[in-house]
Short mmCIF file of C-alpha atoms in Angstrom, two decimals:
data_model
loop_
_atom_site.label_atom_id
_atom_site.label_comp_id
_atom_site.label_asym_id
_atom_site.label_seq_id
_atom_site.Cartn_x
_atom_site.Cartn_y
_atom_site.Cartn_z
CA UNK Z 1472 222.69 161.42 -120.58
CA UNK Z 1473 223.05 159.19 -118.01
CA UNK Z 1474 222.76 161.71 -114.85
CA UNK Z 1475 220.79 165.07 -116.02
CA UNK Z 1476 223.84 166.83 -113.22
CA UNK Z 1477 226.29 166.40 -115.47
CA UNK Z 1478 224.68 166.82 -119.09
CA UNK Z 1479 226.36 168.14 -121.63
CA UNK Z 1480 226.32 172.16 -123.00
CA UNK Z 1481 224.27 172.62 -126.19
CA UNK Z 1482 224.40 174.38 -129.61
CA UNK Z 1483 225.98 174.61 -132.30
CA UNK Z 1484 229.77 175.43 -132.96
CA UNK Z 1485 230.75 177.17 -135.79
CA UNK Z 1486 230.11 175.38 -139.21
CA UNK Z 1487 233.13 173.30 -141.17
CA UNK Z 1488 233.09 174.66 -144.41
CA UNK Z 1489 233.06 171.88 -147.36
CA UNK Z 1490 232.66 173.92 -150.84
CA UNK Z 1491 229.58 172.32 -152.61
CA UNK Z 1492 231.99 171.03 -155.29
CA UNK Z 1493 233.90 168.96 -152.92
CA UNK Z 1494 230.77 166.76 -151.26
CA UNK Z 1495 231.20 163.44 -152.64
CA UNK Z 1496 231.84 161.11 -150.29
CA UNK Z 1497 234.99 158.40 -149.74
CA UNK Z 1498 234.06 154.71 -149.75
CA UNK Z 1499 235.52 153.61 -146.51
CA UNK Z 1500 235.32 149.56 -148.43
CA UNK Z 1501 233.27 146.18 -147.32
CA UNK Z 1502 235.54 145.81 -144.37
CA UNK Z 1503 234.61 149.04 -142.56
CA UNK Z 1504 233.01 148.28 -139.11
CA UNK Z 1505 231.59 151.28 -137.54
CA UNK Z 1506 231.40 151.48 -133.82
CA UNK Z 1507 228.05 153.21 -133.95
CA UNK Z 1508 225.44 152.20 -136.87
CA UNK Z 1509 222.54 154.86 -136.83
CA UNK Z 1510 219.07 153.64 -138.66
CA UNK Z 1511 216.71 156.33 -139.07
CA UNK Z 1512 213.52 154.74 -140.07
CA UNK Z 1513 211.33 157.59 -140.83
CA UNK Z 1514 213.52 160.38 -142.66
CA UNK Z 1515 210.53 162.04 -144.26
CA UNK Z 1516 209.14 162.59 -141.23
CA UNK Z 1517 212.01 164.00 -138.69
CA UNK Z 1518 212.60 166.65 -142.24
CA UNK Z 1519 208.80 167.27 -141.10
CA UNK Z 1520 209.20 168.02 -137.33
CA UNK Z 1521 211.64 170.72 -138.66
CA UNK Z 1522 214.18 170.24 -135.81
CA UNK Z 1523 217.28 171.57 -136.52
CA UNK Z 1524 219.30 168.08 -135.44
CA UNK Z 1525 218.58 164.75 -134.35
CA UNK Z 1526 220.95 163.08 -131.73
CA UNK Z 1527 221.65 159.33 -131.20
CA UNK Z 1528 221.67 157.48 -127.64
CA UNK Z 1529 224.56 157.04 -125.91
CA UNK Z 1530 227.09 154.78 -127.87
CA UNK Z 1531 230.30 153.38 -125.40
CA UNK Z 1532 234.03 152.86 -126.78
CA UNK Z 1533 237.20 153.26 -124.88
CA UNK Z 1534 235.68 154.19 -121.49
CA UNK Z 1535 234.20 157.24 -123.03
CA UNK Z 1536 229.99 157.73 -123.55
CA UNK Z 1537 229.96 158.79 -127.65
CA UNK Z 1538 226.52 160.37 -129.31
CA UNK Z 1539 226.36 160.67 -133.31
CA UNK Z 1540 224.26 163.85 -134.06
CA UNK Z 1541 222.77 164.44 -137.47
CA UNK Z 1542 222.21 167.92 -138.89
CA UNK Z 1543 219.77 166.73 -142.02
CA UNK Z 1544 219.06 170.58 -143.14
CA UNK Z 1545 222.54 172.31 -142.40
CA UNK Z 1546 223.51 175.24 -144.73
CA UNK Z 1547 227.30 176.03 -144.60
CA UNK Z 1548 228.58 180.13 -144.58
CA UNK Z 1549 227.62 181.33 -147.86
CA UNK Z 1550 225.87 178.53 -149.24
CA UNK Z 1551 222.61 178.21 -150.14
CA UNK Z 1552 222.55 174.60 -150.49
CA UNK Z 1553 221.23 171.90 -147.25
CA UNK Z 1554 223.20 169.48 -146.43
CA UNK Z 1555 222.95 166.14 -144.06
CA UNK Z 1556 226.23 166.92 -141.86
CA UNK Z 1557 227.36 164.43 -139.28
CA UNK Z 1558 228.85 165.37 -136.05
CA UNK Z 1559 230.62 163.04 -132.65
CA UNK Z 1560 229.77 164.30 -129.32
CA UNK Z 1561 230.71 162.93 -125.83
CA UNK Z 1562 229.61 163.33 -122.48
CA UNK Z 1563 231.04 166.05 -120.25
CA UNK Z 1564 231.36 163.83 -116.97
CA UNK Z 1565 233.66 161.72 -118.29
CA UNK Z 1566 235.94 164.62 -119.58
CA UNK Z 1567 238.79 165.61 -116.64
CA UNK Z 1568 239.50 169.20 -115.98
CA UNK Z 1569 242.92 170.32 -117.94
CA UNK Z 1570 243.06 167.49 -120.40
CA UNK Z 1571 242.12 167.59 -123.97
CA UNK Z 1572 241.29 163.96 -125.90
CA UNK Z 1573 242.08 164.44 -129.49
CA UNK Z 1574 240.10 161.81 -131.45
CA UNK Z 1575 240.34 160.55 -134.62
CA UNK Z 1576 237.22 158.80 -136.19
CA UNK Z 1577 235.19 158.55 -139.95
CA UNK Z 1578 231.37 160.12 -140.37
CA UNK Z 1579 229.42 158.02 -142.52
CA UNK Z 1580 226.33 156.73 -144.28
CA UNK Z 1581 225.17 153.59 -145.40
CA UNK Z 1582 225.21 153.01 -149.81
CA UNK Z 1583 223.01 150.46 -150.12
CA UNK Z 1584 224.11 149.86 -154.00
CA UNK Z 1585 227.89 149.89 -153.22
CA UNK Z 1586 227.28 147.37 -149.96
CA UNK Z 1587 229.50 149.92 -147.97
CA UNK Z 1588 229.63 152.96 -145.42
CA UNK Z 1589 231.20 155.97 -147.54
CA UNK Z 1590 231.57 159.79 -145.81
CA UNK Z 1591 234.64 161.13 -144.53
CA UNK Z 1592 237.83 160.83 -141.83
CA UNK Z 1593 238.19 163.54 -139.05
CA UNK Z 1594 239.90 165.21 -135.94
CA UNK Z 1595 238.77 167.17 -132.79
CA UNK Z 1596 239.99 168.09 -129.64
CA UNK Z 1597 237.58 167.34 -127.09
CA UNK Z 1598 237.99 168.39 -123.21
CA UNK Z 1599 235.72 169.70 -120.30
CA UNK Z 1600 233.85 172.50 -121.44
CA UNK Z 1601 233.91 171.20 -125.50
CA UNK Z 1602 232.11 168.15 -126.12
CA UNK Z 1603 230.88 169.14 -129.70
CA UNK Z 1604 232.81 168.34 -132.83
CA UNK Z 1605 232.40 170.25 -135.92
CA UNK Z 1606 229.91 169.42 -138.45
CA UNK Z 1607 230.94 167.70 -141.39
CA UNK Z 1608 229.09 167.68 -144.42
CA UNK Z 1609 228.40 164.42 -146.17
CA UNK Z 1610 225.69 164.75 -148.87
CA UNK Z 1611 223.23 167.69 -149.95
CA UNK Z 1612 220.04 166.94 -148.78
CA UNK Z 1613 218.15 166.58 -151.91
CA UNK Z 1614 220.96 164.02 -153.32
CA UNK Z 1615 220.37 161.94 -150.54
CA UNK Z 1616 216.27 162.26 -150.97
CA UNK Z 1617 216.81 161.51 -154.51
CA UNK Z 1618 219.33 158.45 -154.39
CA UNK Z 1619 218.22 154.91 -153.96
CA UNK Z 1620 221.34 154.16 -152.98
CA UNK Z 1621 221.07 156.19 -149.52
CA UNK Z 1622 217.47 156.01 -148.70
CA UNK Z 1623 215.33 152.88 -149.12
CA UNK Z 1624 212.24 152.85 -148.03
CA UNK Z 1625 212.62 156.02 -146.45
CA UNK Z 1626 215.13 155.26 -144.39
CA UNK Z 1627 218.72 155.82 -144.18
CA UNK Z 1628 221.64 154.02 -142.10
CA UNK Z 1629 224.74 156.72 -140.15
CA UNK Z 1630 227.79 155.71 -138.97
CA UNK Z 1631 230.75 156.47 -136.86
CA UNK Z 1632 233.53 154.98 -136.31
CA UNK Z 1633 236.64 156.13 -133.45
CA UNK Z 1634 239.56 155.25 -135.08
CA UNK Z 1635 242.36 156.74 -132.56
CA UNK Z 1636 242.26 158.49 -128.62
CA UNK Z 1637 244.98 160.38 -127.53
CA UNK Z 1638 244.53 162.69 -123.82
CA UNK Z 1639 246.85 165.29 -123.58
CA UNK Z 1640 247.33 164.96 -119.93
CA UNK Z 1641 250.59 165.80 -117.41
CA UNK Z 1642 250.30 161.96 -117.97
CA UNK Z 1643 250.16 162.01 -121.62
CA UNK Z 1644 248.63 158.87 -122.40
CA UNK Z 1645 247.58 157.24 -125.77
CA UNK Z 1646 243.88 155.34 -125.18
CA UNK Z 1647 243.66 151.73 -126.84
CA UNK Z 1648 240.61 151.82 -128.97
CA UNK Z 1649 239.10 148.47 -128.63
CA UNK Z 1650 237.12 147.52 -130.94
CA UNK Z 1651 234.12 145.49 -130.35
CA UNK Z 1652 230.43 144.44 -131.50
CA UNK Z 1653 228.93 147.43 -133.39
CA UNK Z 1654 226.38 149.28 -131.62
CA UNK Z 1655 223.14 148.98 -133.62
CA UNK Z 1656 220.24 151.84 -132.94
CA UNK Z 1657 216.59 152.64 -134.53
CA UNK Z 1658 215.22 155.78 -134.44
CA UNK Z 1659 211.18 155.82 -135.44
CA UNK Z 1660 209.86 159.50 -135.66
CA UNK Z 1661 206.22 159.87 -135.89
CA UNK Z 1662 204.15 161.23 -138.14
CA UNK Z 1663 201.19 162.38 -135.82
CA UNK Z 1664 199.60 161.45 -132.30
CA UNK Z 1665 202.61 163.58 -130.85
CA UNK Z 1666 202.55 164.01 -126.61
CA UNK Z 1667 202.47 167.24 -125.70
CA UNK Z 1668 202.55 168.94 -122.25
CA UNK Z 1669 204.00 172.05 -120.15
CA UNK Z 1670 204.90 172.80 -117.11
CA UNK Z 1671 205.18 176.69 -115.54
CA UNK Z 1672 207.59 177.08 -112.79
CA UNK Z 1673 207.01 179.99 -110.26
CA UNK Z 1674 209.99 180.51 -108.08
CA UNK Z 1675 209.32 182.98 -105.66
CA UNK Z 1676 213.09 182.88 -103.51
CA UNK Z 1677 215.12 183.19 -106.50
CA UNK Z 1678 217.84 184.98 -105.18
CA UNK Z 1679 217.86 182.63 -101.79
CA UNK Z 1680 218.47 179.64 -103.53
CA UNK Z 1681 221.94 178.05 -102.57
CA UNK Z 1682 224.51 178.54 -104.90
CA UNK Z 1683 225.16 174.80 -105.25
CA UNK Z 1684 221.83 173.83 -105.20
CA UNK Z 1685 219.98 172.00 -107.57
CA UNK Z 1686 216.52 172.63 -107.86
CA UNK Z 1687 213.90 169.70 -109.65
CA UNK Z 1688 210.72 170.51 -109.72
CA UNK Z 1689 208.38 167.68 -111.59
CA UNK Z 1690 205.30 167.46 -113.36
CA UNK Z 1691 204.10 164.40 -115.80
CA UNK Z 1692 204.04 163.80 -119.65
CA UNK Z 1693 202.59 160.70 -121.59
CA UNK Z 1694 202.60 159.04 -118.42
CA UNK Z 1695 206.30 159.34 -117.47
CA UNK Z 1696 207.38 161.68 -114.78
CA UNK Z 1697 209.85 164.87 -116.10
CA UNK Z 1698 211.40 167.40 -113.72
CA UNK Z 1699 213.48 171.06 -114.91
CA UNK Z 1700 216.64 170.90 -113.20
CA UNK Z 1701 218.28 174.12 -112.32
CA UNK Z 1702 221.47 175.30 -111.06
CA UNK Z 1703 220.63 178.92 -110.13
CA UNK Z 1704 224.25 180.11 -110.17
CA UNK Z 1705 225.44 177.69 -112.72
CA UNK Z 1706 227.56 174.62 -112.37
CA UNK Z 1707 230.92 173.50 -112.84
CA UNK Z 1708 230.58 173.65 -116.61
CA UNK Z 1709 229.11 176.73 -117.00
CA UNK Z 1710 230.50 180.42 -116.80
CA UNK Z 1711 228.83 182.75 -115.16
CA UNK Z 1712 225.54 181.76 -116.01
CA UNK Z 1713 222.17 179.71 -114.88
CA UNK Z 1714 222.22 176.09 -115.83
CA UNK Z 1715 218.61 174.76 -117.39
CA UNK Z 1716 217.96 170.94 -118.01
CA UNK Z 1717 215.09 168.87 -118.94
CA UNK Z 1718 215.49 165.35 -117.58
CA UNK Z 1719 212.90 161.86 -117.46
CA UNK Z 1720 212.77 160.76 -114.47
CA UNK Z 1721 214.05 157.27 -113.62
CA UNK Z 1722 211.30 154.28 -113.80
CA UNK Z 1723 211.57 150.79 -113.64
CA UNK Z 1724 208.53 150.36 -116.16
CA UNK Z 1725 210.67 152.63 -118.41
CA UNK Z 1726 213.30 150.67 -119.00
CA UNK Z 1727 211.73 147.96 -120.29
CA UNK Z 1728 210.39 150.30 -122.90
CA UNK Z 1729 211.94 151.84 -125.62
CA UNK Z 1730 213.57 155.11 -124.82
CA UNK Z 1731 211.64 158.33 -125.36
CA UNK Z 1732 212.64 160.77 -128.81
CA UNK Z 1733 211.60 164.55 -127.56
CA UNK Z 1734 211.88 168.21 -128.63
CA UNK Z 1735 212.09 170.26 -125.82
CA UNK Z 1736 211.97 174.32 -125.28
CA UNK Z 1737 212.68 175.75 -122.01
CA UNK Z 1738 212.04 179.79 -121.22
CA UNK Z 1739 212.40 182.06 -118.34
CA UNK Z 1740 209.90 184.58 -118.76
CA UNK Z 1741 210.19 188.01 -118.73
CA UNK Z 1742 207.74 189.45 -116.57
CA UNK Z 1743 208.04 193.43 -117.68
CA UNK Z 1744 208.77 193.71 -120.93
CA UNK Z 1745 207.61 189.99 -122.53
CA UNK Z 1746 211.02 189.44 -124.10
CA UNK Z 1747 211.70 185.80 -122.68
CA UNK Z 1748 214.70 183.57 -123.07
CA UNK Z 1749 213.95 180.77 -124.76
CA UNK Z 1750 216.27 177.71 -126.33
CA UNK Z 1751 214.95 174.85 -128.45
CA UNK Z 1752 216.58 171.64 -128.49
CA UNK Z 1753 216.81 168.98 -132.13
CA UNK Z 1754 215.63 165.59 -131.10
CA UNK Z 1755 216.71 163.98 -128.55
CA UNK Z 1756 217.01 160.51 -127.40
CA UNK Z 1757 215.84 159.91 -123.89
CA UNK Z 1758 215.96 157.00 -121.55
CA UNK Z 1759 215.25 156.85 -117.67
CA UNK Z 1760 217.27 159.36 -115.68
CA UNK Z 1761 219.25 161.19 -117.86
CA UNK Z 1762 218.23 164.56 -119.87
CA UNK Z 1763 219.42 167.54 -121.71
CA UNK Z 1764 219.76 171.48 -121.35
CA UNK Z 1765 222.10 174.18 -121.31
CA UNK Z 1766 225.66 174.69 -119.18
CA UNK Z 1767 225.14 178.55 -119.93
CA UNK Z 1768 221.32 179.56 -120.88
CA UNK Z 1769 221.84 183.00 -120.14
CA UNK Z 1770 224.73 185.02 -118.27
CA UNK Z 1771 223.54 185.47 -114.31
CA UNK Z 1772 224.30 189.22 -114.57
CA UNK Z 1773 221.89 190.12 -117.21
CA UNK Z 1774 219.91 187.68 -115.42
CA UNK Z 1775 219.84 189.94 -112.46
CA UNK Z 1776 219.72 193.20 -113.70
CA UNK Z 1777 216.73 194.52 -112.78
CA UNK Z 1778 215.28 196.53 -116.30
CA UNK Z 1779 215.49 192.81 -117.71
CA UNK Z 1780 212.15 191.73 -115.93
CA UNK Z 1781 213.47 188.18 -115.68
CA UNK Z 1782 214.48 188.41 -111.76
CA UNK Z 1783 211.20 190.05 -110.11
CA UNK Z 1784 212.49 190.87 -106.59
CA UNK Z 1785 213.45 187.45 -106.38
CA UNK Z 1786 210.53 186.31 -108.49
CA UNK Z 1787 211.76 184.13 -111.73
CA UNK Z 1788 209.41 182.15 -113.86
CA UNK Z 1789 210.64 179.45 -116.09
CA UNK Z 1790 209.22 177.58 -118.46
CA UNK Z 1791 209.12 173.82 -119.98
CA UNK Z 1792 207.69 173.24 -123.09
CA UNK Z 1793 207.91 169.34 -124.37
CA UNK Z 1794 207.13 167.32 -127.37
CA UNK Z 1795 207.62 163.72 -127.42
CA UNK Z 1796 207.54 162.67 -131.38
CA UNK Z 1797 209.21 158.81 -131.22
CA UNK Z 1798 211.13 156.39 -130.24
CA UNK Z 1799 214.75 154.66 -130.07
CA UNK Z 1800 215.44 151.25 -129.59
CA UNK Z 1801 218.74 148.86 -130.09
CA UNK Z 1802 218.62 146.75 -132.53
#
């Protein structure tokens, strides 16, 4: 996002449960705008990189920064059967401390037969440490691969649209959505050629790092210049824990490129016992300065505790692991 200090959490809330007899999909009609329209060019293919989610650049509407993530393979409690589920996310730096923004907005994808979006209406309460809706299931997954209707030429259009913004607030204000131009995006995942590279971090003062401080070491992939960023005690939107990001660093040659679509692990390794912390992002869409990661990788106490073998005397070694499969343009 657009400053890797103040990127949102990650992973996945718990699932919203749509029985498999209730999936089909409301036509939202001809006149449905979305704010956001999502193509994904190569569906085959991001099934292939088996990432759990793919999520969209940033999208803007009511001075709020919007992402669309889809979940092509999700599998709701007790259900055997994939579905593509839909979810809206926002950025945590524009979210105040103490006020919740309940938003109202449709999930949807493309019918090419009908000539309209179809999918469904929801509600979430977003604030400062919650920037993840719930996922809503649209269409089992094997529908969708089988239907001309949603994929053609395997590819398949998303859409969201942010119907109503309320902020409960001690001001308690109701945001005018205003509607404007859709947002058009392409997402191209590749089959092969993928860019691979890693980076190993030794930090050998650990434990006399600043509390505030934010650490960045970097290294280079496919040409482009990517640094970890670290808060070693956490920061504001974490709890108790160590804050881990992966972010591109800003280039001027970058941004006249189209933005970067990655899968990124990061690890801290555990240098007794071999059991390392690891996390494993979907795909993400990346541009110049801006990244992703985790508010709360792992609680600083266990962190600490020395039978853990993560803190060495104030030896910790973390570890980047990044895959850079496509690319995102507007269209």
């Amino acid at each position: 996002m657009g400053n890797c200090k103040s990127l949102s959490r990650a992973l996945l809330g718990k699932a919203h449960v749509a029985p498999d007899a209730e999936w089909r999909m409301q036509d939202f009609g001809k006149t449905h705008v979305p704010d956001l329209e999502w193509r994904i060019h190569d569906f085959s293919s991001l099934l292939e990189t088996g990432a759990k989610s793919a999520t969209s650049a940033i999208f803007h509407c009511s001075g709020y920064n919007w992402l669309l993530q889809v979940i092509p393979m999700h599998k709701e409690t007790g259900s055997e059967t994939p579905y593509v589920a839909l979810r809206l996310m926002t950025t945590q730096e524009r979210m105040v401390p103490g006020h919740t923004v309940h938003v109202v907005f449709e999930l949807s994808v493309y019918n090419h037969t009908k000539g309209m979006y179809c999918g469904c209406k929801a509600s979430y309460n977003f604030h400062f440490k919650n920037s993840y809706s719930k996922e809503h299931c649209l269409i089992p997954l094997q529908e969708l691969l089988k239907s001309s209707a949603f994929l053609v030429d395997d590819s398949c259009v998303f859409g969201v649209d942010i119907l109503k913004i309320d902020v409960s607030s001690p001001e308690k204000k109701a945001v005018v959505v205003q509607k404007k131009a859709t947002t058009v995006q392409n997402l191209f995942v590749q089959k092969k050629g993928f860019v691979k590279g890693k980076y190993t971090w030794n930090i050998n003062n650990f434990l006399e790092l600043d509390m505030d401080n934010f650490v960045r070491p970097t290294f280079e992939v496919g040409v482009h210049k990517w640094y970890v960023g670290m808060y070693p005690h956490g920061n504001k939107y974490s709890t108790d824990c160590i804050s881990l990001y992966l972010c591109l660093g800003a280039s001027d040659e970058l941004r006249l490129e189209s933005k970067k679509v990655f899968v990124m692990t990061l690890s801290i390794l555990d240098q007794k016992n071999g059991k390392h912390l690891t996390a494993t992002s979907g795909l993400w869409v990346c541009n110049n300065g801006c990244g992703w990661g985790w508010a709360d990788f792992f609680g600083l106490k266990k962190l600490k505790d020395p039978s853990g073998g993560y803190v060495v005397g104030s030896s910790c070694i973390v570890k980047a692991d990044l895959t850079i499969i496509g690319s995102s343009n507007d269209g």
